[in-house]
Coordinates of C-alpha atoms and ligand atoms in Angstrom, one line a residue:
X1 CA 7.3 16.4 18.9
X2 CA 9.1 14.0 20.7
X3 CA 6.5 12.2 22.6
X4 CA 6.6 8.4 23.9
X5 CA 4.3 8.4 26.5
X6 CA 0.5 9.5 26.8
X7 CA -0.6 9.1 30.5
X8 CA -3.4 12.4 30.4
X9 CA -4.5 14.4 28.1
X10 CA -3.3 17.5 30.3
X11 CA 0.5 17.6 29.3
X12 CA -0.6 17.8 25.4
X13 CA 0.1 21.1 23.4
X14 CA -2.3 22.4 20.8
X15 CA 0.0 21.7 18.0
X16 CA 0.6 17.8 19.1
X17 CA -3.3 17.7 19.1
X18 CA -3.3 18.8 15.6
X19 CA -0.6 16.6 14.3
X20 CA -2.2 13.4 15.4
X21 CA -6.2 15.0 14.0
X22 CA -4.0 15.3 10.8
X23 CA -2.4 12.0 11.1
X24 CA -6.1 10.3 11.9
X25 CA -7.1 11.8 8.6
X26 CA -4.5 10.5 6.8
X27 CA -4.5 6.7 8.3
X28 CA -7.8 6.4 7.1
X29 CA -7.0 5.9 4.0
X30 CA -3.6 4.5 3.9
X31 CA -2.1 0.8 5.1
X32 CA 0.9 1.7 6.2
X33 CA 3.1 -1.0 8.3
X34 CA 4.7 1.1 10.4
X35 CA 4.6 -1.4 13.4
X36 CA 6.0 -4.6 11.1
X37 CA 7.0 -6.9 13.5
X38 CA 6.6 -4.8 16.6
X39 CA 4.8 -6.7 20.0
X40 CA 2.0 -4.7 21.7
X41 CA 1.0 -5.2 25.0
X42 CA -3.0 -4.7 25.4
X43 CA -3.0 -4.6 28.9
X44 CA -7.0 -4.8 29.7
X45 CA -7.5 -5.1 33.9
X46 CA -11.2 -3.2 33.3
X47 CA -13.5 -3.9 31.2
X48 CA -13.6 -2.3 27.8
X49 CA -15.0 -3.1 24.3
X50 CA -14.2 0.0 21.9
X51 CA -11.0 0.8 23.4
X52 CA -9.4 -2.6 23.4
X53 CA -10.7 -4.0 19.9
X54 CA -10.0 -0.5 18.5
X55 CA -6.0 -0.6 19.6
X56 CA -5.8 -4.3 18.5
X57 CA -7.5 -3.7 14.7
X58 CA -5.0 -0.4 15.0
X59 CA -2.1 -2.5 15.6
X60 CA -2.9 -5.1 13.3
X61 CA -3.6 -2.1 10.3
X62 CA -0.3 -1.5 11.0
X63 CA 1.2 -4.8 10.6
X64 CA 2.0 -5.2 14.5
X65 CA 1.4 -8.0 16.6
X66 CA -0.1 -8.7 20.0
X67 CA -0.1 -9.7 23.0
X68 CA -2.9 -9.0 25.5
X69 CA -4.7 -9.2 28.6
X70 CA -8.4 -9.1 28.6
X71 CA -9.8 -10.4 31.6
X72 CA -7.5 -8.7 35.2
X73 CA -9.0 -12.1 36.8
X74 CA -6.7 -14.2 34.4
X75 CA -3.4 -12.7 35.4
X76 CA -1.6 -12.1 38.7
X77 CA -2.8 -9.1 39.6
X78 CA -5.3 -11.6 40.9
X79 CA -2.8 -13.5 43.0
X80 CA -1.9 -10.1 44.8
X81 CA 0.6 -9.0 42.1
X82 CA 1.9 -5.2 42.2
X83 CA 1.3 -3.8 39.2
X84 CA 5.2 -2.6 39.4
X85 CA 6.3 -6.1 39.0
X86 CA 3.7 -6.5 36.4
X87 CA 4.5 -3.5 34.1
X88 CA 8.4 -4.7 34.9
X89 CA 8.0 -8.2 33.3
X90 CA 5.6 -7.0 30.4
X91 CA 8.1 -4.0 29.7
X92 CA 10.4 -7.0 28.6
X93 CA 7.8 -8.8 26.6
X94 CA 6.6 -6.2 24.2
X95 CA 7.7 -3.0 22.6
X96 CA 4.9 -1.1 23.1
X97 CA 2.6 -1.2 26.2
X98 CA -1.5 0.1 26.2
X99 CA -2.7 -0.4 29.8
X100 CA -6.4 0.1 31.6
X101 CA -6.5 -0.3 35.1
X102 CA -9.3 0.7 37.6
X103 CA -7.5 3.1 39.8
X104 CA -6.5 6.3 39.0
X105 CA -3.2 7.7 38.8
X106 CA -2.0 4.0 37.1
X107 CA -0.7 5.1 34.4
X108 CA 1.5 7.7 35.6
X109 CA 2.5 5.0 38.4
X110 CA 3.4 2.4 35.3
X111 CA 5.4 4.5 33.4
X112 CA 7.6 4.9 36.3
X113 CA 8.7 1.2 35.7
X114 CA 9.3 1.2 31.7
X115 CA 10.5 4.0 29.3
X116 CA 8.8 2.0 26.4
X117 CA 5.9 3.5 24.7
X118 CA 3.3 3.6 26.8
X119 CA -0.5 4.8 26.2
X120 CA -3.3 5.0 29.1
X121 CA -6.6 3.3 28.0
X122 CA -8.6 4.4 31.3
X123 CA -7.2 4.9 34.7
X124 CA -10.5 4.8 36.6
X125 CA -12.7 7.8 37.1
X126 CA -9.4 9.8 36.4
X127 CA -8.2 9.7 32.5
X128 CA -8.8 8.7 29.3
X129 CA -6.3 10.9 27.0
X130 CA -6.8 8.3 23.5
X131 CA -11.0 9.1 24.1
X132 CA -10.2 12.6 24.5
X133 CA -8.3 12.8 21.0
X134 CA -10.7 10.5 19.3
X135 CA -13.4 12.7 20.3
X136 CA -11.2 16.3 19.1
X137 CA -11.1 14.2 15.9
X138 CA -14.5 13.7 15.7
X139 CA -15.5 17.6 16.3
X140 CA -13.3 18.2 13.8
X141 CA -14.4 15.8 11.1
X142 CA -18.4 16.7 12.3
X143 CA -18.4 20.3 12.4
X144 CA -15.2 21.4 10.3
X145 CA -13.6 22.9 13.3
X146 CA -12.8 23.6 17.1
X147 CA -12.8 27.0 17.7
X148 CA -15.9 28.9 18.8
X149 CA -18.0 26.2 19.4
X150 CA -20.5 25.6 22.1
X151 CA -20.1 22.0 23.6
X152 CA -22.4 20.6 26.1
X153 CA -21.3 17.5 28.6
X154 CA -24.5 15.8 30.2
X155 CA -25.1 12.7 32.6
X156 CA -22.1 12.2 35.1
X157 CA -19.1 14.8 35.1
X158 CA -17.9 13.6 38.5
X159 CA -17.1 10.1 37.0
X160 CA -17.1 10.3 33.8
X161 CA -13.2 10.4 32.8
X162 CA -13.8 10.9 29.1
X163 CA -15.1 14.2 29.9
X164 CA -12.3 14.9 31.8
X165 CA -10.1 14.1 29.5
X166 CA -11.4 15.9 26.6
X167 CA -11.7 19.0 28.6
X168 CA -7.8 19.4 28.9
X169 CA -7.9 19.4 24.9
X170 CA -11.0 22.0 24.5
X171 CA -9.3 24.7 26.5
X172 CA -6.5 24.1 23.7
X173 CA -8.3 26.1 21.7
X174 CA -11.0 28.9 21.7
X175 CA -13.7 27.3 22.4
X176 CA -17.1 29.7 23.1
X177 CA -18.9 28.0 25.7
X178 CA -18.8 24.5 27.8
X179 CA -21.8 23.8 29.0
X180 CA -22.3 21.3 32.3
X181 CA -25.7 19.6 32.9
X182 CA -26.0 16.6 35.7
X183 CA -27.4 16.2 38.3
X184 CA -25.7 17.9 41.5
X185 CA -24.2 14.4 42.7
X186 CA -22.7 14.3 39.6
X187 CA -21.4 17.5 39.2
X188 CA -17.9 18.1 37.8
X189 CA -15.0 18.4 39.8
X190 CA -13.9 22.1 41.2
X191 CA -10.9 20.8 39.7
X192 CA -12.1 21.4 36.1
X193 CA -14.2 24.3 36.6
X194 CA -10.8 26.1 37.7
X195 CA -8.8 25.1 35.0
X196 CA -11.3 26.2 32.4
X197 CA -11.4 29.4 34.6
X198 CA -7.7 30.1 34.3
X199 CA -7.7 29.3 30.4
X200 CA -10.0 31.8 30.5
X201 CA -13.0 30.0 28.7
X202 CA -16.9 30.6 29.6
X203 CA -18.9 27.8 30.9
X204 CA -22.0 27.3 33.1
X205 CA -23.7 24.5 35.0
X206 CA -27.2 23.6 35.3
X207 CA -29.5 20.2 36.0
X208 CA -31.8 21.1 33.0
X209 CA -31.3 19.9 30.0
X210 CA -34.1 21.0 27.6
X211 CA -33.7 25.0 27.6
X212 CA -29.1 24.5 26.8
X213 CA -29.8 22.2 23.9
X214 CA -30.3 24.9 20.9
X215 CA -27.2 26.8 21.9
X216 CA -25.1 23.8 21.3
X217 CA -23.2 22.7 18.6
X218 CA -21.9 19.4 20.3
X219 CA -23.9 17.5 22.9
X220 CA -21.9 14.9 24.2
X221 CA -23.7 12.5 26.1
X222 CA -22.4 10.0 28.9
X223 CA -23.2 7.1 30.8
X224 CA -23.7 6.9 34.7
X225 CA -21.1 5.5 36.0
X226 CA -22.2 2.4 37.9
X227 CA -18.8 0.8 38.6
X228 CA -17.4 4.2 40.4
X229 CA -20.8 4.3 42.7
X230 CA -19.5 3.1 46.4
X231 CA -23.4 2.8 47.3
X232 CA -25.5 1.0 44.8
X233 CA -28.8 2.5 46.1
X234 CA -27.7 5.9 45.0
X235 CA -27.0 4.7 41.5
X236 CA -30.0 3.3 41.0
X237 CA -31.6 6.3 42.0
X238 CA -29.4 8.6 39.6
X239 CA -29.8 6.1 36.5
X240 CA -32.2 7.4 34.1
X241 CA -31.6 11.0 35.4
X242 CA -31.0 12.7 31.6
X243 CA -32.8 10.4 28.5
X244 CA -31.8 12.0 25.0
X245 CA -34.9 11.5 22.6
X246 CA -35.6 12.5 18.6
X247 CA -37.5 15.4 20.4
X248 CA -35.0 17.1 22.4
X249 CA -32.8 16.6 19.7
X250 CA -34.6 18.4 17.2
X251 CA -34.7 21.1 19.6
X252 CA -31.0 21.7 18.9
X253 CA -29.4 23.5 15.2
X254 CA -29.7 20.7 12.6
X255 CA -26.0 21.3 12.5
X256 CA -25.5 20.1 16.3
X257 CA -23.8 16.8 16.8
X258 CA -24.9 14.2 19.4
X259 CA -21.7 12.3 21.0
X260 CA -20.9 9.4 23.4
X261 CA -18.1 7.4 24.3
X262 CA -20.1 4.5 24.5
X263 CA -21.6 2.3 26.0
X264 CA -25.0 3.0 25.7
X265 CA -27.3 2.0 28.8
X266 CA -30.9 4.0 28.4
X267 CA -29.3 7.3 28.0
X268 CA -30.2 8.0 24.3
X269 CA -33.1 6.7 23.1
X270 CA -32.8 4.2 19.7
X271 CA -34.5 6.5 17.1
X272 CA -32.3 9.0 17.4
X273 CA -29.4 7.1 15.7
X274 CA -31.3 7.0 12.4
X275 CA -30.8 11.0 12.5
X276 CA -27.9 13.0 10.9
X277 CA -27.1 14.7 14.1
X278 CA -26.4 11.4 15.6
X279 CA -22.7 11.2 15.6
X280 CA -21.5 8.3 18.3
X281 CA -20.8 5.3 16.0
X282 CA -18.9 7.7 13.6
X283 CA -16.7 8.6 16.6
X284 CA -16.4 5.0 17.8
X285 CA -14.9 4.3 14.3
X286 CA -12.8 7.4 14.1
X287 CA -11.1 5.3 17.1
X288 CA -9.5 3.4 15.0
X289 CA -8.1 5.8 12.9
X290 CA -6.8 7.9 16.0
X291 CA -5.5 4.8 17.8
X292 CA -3.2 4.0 14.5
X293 CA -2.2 8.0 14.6
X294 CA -0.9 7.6 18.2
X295 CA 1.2 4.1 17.7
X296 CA 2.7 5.0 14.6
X297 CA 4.0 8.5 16.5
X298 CA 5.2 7.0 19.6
X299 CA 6.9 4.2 18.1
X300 CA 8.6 6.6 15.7
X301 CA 9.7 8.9 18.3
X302 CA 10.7 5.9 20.5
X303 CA 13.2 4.9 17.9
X304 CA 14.7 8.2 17.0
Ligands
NCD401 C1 -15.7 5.1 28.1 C2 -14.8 4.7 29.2 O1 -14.4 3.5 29.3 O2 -14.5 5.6 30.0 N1 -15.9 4.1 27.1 C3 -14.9 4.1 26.1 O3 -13.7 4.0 26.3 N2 -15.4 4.2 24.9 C4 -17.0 5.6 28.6 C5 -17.9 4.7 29.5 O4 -17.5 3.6 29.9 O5 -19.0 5.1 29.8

């Protein structure tokens, strides 16, 4: 493999996907310094907690340094900068660059201005390729495997680019069943439906929660997306639409696993965490591991 770049999750092959599960695995136990002395950009212009904080203890595990934006208001994007020029000047200021941005197709815009390393955080509603693998490592770890499992996605597919993501990676491998539950404003994109179609992998979509859950093996939860909603009213009004309790939880296997990116907002109710099947703030740790995977590789490859 001689990647450098991760913009989407869609231009992964099985075997990379493996490589860097195996890699995760292995970083959790070692300190390697693989980044000693090498600058990272954390290029933050949405908001973020996980993602960021989870790249910067990566990169400091590794014995890199950094450099980073955290607040888009702070830096000249404010002032009406490009982000061409932007990515242009940074390029020259660190030696690896991790970038969220708001509008979609970013990352694949950046990397036309820098052939350093580059890894997409978030570009809007779009993609979110570092989630997705985090998440594949978390199946992994969680249920001992990929293949043949039923996974259900449930709040909002349309903005949610974590499920987007993470679907690119699923039809990877033989997975039995996806299963889509939102509400129909929310719905996934065609877009999604067709690749799954062409990869030849089952999945249906429903607004009902309840009667899906004991067929899955992973339920992965997700946040309405408020900051992607043009009208406010119709957020509002969607908010609250799916609320995961103990109950409908032990409706599922005991084996099922219940994941979310993260935040939380209302959509899982408290008491569930205390249960085994609660999985979220496992994931959110595996992050780290994953995050360390994905620097060590590039740089490596970068340097070859
Ligand atoms: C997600 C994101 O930013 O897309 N969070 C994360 O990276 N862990 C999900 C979300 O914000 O709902």
């Amino acid at each position: 493999m001689n990647r450098t770049q991760l913009t989407t999750s869609a231009d992964l092959t099985r075997e990379e996907v493996d490589f860097f599960i195996k890699e995760a695995e292995n970083l959790r136990t070692q300190r390697t310094k693989d980044l000693d002395g090498v600058i990272v950009a954390s290029l933050f212009f949405e908001p973020s907690t996980r993602t960021r904080l989870s790249f910067e203890s990566a990169v400091h595990r590794l014995g890199g340094r950094l450099i980073t934006v955290a607040n888009a208001s702070s830096t000249s994007m404010k002032k009406g900068e490009a982000l061409n020029d932007t990515i242009r000047v940074i390029e020259k200021y660190a030696d690896i660059l991790v970038m969220r941005h708001p509008k979609e197709g970013s990352a694949a815009e950046a990397i036309q201005h820098t052939d350093k390393p580059f890894l997409n955080g978030g570009d809007g509603a779009n993609q979110h390729p570092t989630q997705a693998l985090l998440d594949m490592y978390t199946i992994q770890r969680e249920c001992g495997g990929i293949d043949g499992k039923a996974i259900g996605f449930v709040g909002d597919l349309k903005f949610g680019r974590t499920v987007h993501s993470l679907l690119y990676l699923l039809a990877l491998y033989k997975v039995k069943k996806v299963i889509f539950i939102s509400p129909t404003q929310l719905k996934i994109p065609n877009y999604y439906l067709d690749m799954l179609k062409e990869k030849g992998i089952e999945y249906m979509e429903d607004s009902e929660l309840n009667k899906h859950v004991p067929e899955m093996d992973i339920l992965y939860m997700t946040r309405i997306q408020q900051e992607r909603f043009e009208n406010l009213e119709e957020y509002y009004f969607l908010k609250g639409s799916y609320i995961l309790t103990s109950d409908v939880v032990r409706m599922g296997k005991p084996t099922m696993r219940v994941m979310h990116p993260l935040p939380r907002v209302d959509e899982i109710t408290m008491e569930v965490d205390g249960m085994d099947q609660a999985a979220y703030f496992r994931q959110s740790e595996n992050g780290i591991y994953m995050r360390m995977a994905l620097l060590k590789t590039l740089w490596k490859n970068y340097n070859q």
